[in-house]
Amino acid sequence: LKEENAILRSKINKLQILSETQADKMRKLEKKLEENKIKEEKEAQDLEAMVQHVEQNLQLMTKRAVKAENSAAKLRQENVLLQAELRNSKLENEALRASQAGLAMAKQNAEVALQHLLQVTTSSRASIRQLLSGAESLQLVADLLKSIDKISEVSEDGQ
């Protein structure tokens, strides 16, 4: 009976040691699980912050593009008005040539109108280039947002 008790005690000790080992493993796994949860939460927060930053940039670029479009539209209107002014100046110039009176003044007016028109045309071209650049930036941001969506879909599938 003593021998049987000793064997049973030995088995109990082994089982206690095994139980403690398994409890240690369980604690380590729980700790690792908690660390992984914290890491995933941080990554999710970082991703959200990046998405918000991209959205803010997109809104800013959209505002700039709208402003550039409005500016380009105003410059086009001014260009039309200046072209009409140039046509009027040319008609006036022709009338002055026909009457031979004030020819020098008409040439000067036409030259001033032409220089003004050239300045506006140059300015219009620069605004249109800026508008195109803004549109390309918006396309880049749209492509980046598509990539972020794909990354988040892959992350969700990988869970």
mmCIF file of C-alpha atoms in Angstrom:
data_model
loop_
_atom_site.group_PDB
_atom_site.id
_atom_site.type_symbol
_atom_site.label_atom_id
_atom_site.label_comp_id
_atom_site.label_asym_id
_atom_site.label_seq_id
_atom_site.Cartn_x
_atom_site.Cartn_y
_atom_site.Cartn_z
ATOM 1 C CA LEU A 1 0.000 0.000 0.000
ATOM 2 C CA LYS A 2 2.902 2.371 0.820
ATOM 3 C CA GLU A 3 4.491 1.540 -2.487
ATOM 4 C CA GLU A 4 1.242 2.202 -4.282
ATOM 5 C CA ASN A 5 0.883 5.548 -2.436
ATOM 6 C CA ALA A 6 4.434 6.497 -3.421
ATOM 7 C CA ILE A 7 3.666 5.695 -7.063
ATOM 8 C CA LEU A 8 0.470 7.708 -6.897
ATOM 9 C CA ARG A 9 2.306 10.641 -5.245
ATOM 10 C CA SER A 10 4.936 10.446 -7.947
ATOM 11 C CA LYS A 11 2.224 10.521 -10.603
ATOM 12 C CA ILE A 12 0.522 13.427 -8.810
ATOM 13 C CA ASN A 13 3.840 15.341 -8.726
ATOM 14 C CA LYS A 14 4.404 14.698 -12.423
ATOM 15 C CA LEU A 15 0.867 15.801 -13.203
ATOM 16 C CA GLN A 16 1.329 18.957 -11.092
ATOM 17 C CA ILE A 17 4.575 19.751 -12.913
ATOM 18 C CA LEU A 18 2.850 19.121 -16.275
ATOM 19 C CA SER A 19 -0.081 21.270 -15.152
ATOM 20 C CA GLU A 20 2.269 24.125 -14.135
ATOM 21 C CA THR A 21 4.147 23.844 -17.436
ATOM 22 C CA GLN A 22 0.898 23.992 -19.356
ATOM 23 C CA ALA A 23 -0.286 26.929 -17.216
ATOM 24 C CA ASP A 24 2.996 28.750 -18.016
ATOM 25 C CA LYS A 25 2.517 28.048 -21.708
ATOM 26 C CA MET A 26 -1.064 29.284 -21.447
ATOM 27 C CA ARG A 27 0.053 32.518 -19.747
ATOM 28 C CA LYS A 28 2.727 33.076 -22.394
ATOM 29 C CA LEU A 29 0.209 32.476 -25.172
ATOM 30 C CA GLU A 30 -2.290 34.832 -23.530
ATOM 31 C CA LYS A 31 0.430 37.468 -23.203
ATOM 32 C CA LYS A 32 1.422 37.012 -26.845
ATOM 33 C CA LEU A 33 -2.245 37.214 -27.883
ATOM 34 C CA GLU A 34 -2.626 40.470 -25.958
ATOM 35 C CA GLU A 35 0.551 41.860 -27.550
ATOM 36 C CA ASN A 36 -0.774 40.921 -31.001
ATOM 37 C CA LYS A 37 -4.098 42.612 -30.241
ATOM 38 C CA ILE A 38 -2.292 45.791 -29.171
ATOM 39 C CA LYS A 39 -0.101 45.654 -32.279
ATOM 40 C CA GLU A 40 -3.131 45.181 -34.549
ATOM 41 C CA GLU A 41 -4.948 48.072 -32.855
ATOM 42 C CA LYS A 42 -1.926 50.329 -33.349
ATOM 43 C CA GLU A 43 -1.660 49.306 -37.001
ATOM 44 C CA ALA A 44 -5.374 49.969 -37.461
ATOM 45 C CA GLN A 45 -4.986 53.404 -35.857
ATOM 46 C CA ASP A 46 -1.956 54.168 -38.019
ATOM 47 C CA LEU A 47 -3.855 53.110 -41.126
ATOM 48 C CA GLU A 48 -6.842 55.223 -40.123
ATOM 49 C CA ALA A 49 -4.568 58.210 -39.528
ATOM 50 C CA MET A 50 -2.998 57.707 -42.944
ATOM 51 C CA VAL A 51 -6.424 57.459 -44.583
ATOM 52 C CA GLN A 52 -7.519 60.671 -42.856
ATOM 53 C CA HIS A 53 -4.334 62.398 -43.976
ATOM 54 C CA VAL A 54 -4.897 61.260 -47.553
ATOM 55 C CA GLU A 55 -8.524 62.404 -47.398
ATOM 56 C CA GLN A 56 -7.425 65.829 -46.120
ATOM 57 C CA ASN A 57 -4.888 66.074 -48.927
ATOM 58 C CA LEU A 58 -7.567 65.040 -51.416
ATOM 59 C CA GLN A 59 -9.910 67.738 -50.119
ATOM 60 C CA LEU A 60 -7.144 70.317 -50.292
ATOM 61 C CA MET A 61 -6.232 69.305 -53.842
ATOM 62 C CA THR A 62 -9.900 69.361 -54.813
ATOM 63 C CA LYS A 63 -10.235 72.890 -53.466
ATOM 64 C CA ARG A 64 -7.111 73.936 -55.334
ATOM 65 C CA ALA A 65 -8.386 72.326 -58.532
ATOM 66 C CA VAL A 66 -11.758 74.088 -58.193
ATOM 67 C CA LYS A 67 -9.961 77.374 -57.563
ATOM 68 C CA ALA A 68 -7.746 76.782 -60.615
ATOM 69 C CA GLU A 69 -10.803 75.919 -62.731
ATOM 70 C CA ASN A 70 -12.548 79.106 -61.597
ATOM 71 C CA SER A 71 -9.434 81.108 -62.316
ATOM 72 C CA ALA A 72 -9.108 79.522 -65.746
ATOM 73 C CA ALA A 73 -12.784 80.279 -66.475
ATOM 74 C CA LYS A 74 -12.300 83.910 -65.467
ATOM 75 C CA LEU A 75 -9.199 84.163 -67.605
ATOM 76 C CA ARG A 76 -11.070 82.645 -70.542
ATOM 77 C CA GLN A 77 -13.815 85.248 -70.118
ATOM 78 C CA GLU A 78 -11.248 87.989 -69.907
ATOM 79 C CA ASN A 79 -9.557 86.519 -72.966
ATOM 80 C CA VAL A 80 -12.854 86.660 -74.883
ATOM 81 C CA LEU A 81 -13.384 90.253 -73.814
ATOM 82 C CA LEU A 82 -9.856 91.167 -74.795
ATOM 83 C CA GLN A 83 -10.252 89.456 -78.155
ATOM 84 C CA ALA A 84 -13.410 91.492 -78.708
ATOM 85 C CA GLU A 85 -11.485 94.579 -77.659
ATOM 86 C CA LEU A 86 -8.723 93.625 -80.076
ATOM 87 C CA ARG A 87 -11.246 93.203 -82.907
ATOM 88 C CA ASN A 88 -12.719 96.595 -82.061
ATOM 89 C CA SER A 89 -9.253 98.076 -82.007
ATOM 90 C CA LYS A 90 -8.532 96.551 -85.403
ATOM 91 C CA LEU A 91 -11.792 97.953 -86.793
ATOM 92 C CA GLU A 92 -10.954 101.319 -85.336
ATOM 93 C CA ASN A 93 -7.471 101.035 -86.796
ATOM 94 C CA GLU A 94 -8.902 100.311 -90.252
ATOM 95 C CA ALA A 95 -11.261 103.264 -89.962
ATOM 96 C CA LEU A 96 -8.395 105.502 -88.983
ATOM 97 C CA ARG A 97 -6.321 104.217 -91.876
ATOM 98 C CA ALA A 98 -9.164 104.978 -94.238
ATOM 99 C CA SER A 99 -9.447 108.487 -92.984
ATOM 100 C CA GLN A 100 -5.675 108.828 -92.576
ATOM 101 C CA ALA A 101 -6.290 110.685 -89.371
ATOM 102 C CA GLY A 102 -4.787 109.523 -86.096
ATOM 103 C CA LEU A 103 -2.966 106.540 -87.610
ATOM 104 C CA ALA A 104 -0.223 106.603 -84.989
ATOM 105 C CA MET A 105 -2.749 106.648 -82.125
ATOM 106 C CA ALA A 106 -4.657 103.654 -83.486
ATOM 107 C CA LYS A 107 -1.433 101.678 -83.882
ATOM 108 C CA GLN A 108 -0.514 102.462 -80.313
ATOM 109 C CA ASN A 109 -3.957 101.376 -79.051
ATOM 110 C CA ALA A 110 -3.789 98.170 -81.028
ATOM 111 C CA GLU A 111 -0.297 97.451 -79.707
ATOM 112 C CA VAL A 112 -1.389 98.019 -76.093
ATOM 113 C CA ALA A 113 -4.405 95.762 -76.588
ATOM 114 C CA LEU A 114 -2.222 93.124 -78.240
ATOM 115 C CA GLN A 115 0.320 93.221 -75.419
ATOM 116 C CA HIS A 116 -2.476 92.932 -72.877
ATOM 117 C CA LEU A 117 -3.984 90.030 -74.807
ATOM 118 C CA LEU A 118 -0.597 88.286 -74.971
ATOM 119 C CA GLN A 119 -0.141 88.722 -71.220
ATOM 120 C CA VAL A 120 -3.582 87.294 -70.516
ATOM 121 C CA THR A 121 -2.976 84.416 -72.948
ATOM 122 C CA THR A 122 0.297 83.572 -71.194
ATOM 123 C CA SER A 123 -1.398 83.774 -67.799
ATOM 124 C CA SER A 124 -4.279 81.595 -69.058
ATOM 125 C CA ARG A 125 -1.845 78.944 -70.269
ATOM 126 C CA ALA A 126 -0.086 78.868 -66.890
ATOM 127 C CA SER A 127 -3.418 78.486 -65.081
ATOM 128 C CA ILE A 128 -4.471 75.679 -67.406
ATOM 129 C CA ARG A 129 -1.133 73.909 -66.770
ATOM 130 C CA GLN A 130 -1.701 74.308 -63.035
ATOM 131 C CA LEU A 131 -5.217 72.892 -63.418
ATOM 132 C CA LEU A 132 -3.865 69.885 -65.305
ATOM 133 C CA SER A 133 -1.224 69.352 -62.618
ATOM 134 C CA GLY A 134 -3.937 69.452 -59.953
ATOM 135 C CA ALA A 135 -5.989 66.904 -61.901
ATOM 136 C CA GLU A 136 -2.975 64.583 -62.120
ATOM 137 C CA SER A 137 -2.439 64.939 -58.360
ATOM 138 C CA LEU A 138 -6.096 64.062 -57.762
ATOM 139 C CA GLN A 139 -5.696 60.977 -59.945
ATOM 140 C CA LEU A 140 -2.623 59.948 -57.936
ATOM 141 C CA VAL A 141 -4.522 60.333 -54.658
ATOM 142 C CA ALA A 142 -7.451 58.334 -56.077
ATOM 143 C CA ASP A 143 -5.056 55.535 -57.056
ATOM 144 C CA LEU A 144 -3.516 55.647 -53.557
ATOM 145 C CA LEU A 145 -6.960 55.348 -51.951
ATOM 146 C CA LYS A 146 -7.698 52.335 -54.178
ATOM 147 C CA SER A 147 -4.445 50.755 -52.999
ATOM 148 C CA ILE A 148 -5.342 51.392 -49.357
ATOM 149 C CA ASP A 149 -8.723 49.679 -49.905
ATOM 150 C CA LYS A 150 -6.958 46.678 -51.410
ATOM 151 C CA ILE A 151 -4.510 46.541 -48.470
ATOM 152 C CA SER A 152 -7.349 46.641 -45.951
ATOM 153 C CA GLU A 153 -9.189 43.872 -47.857
ATOM 154 C CA VAL A 154 -6.082 41.723 -47.813
ATOM 155 C CA SER A 155 -5.627 42.429 -44.067
ATOM 156 C CA GLU A 156 -9.234 41.387 -43.376
ATOM 157 C CA ASP A 157 -8.850 38.202 -45.427
ATOM 158 C CA GLY A 158 -5.589 37.391 -43.631
ATOM 159 C CA GLN A 159 -7.206 37.329 -40.172
#
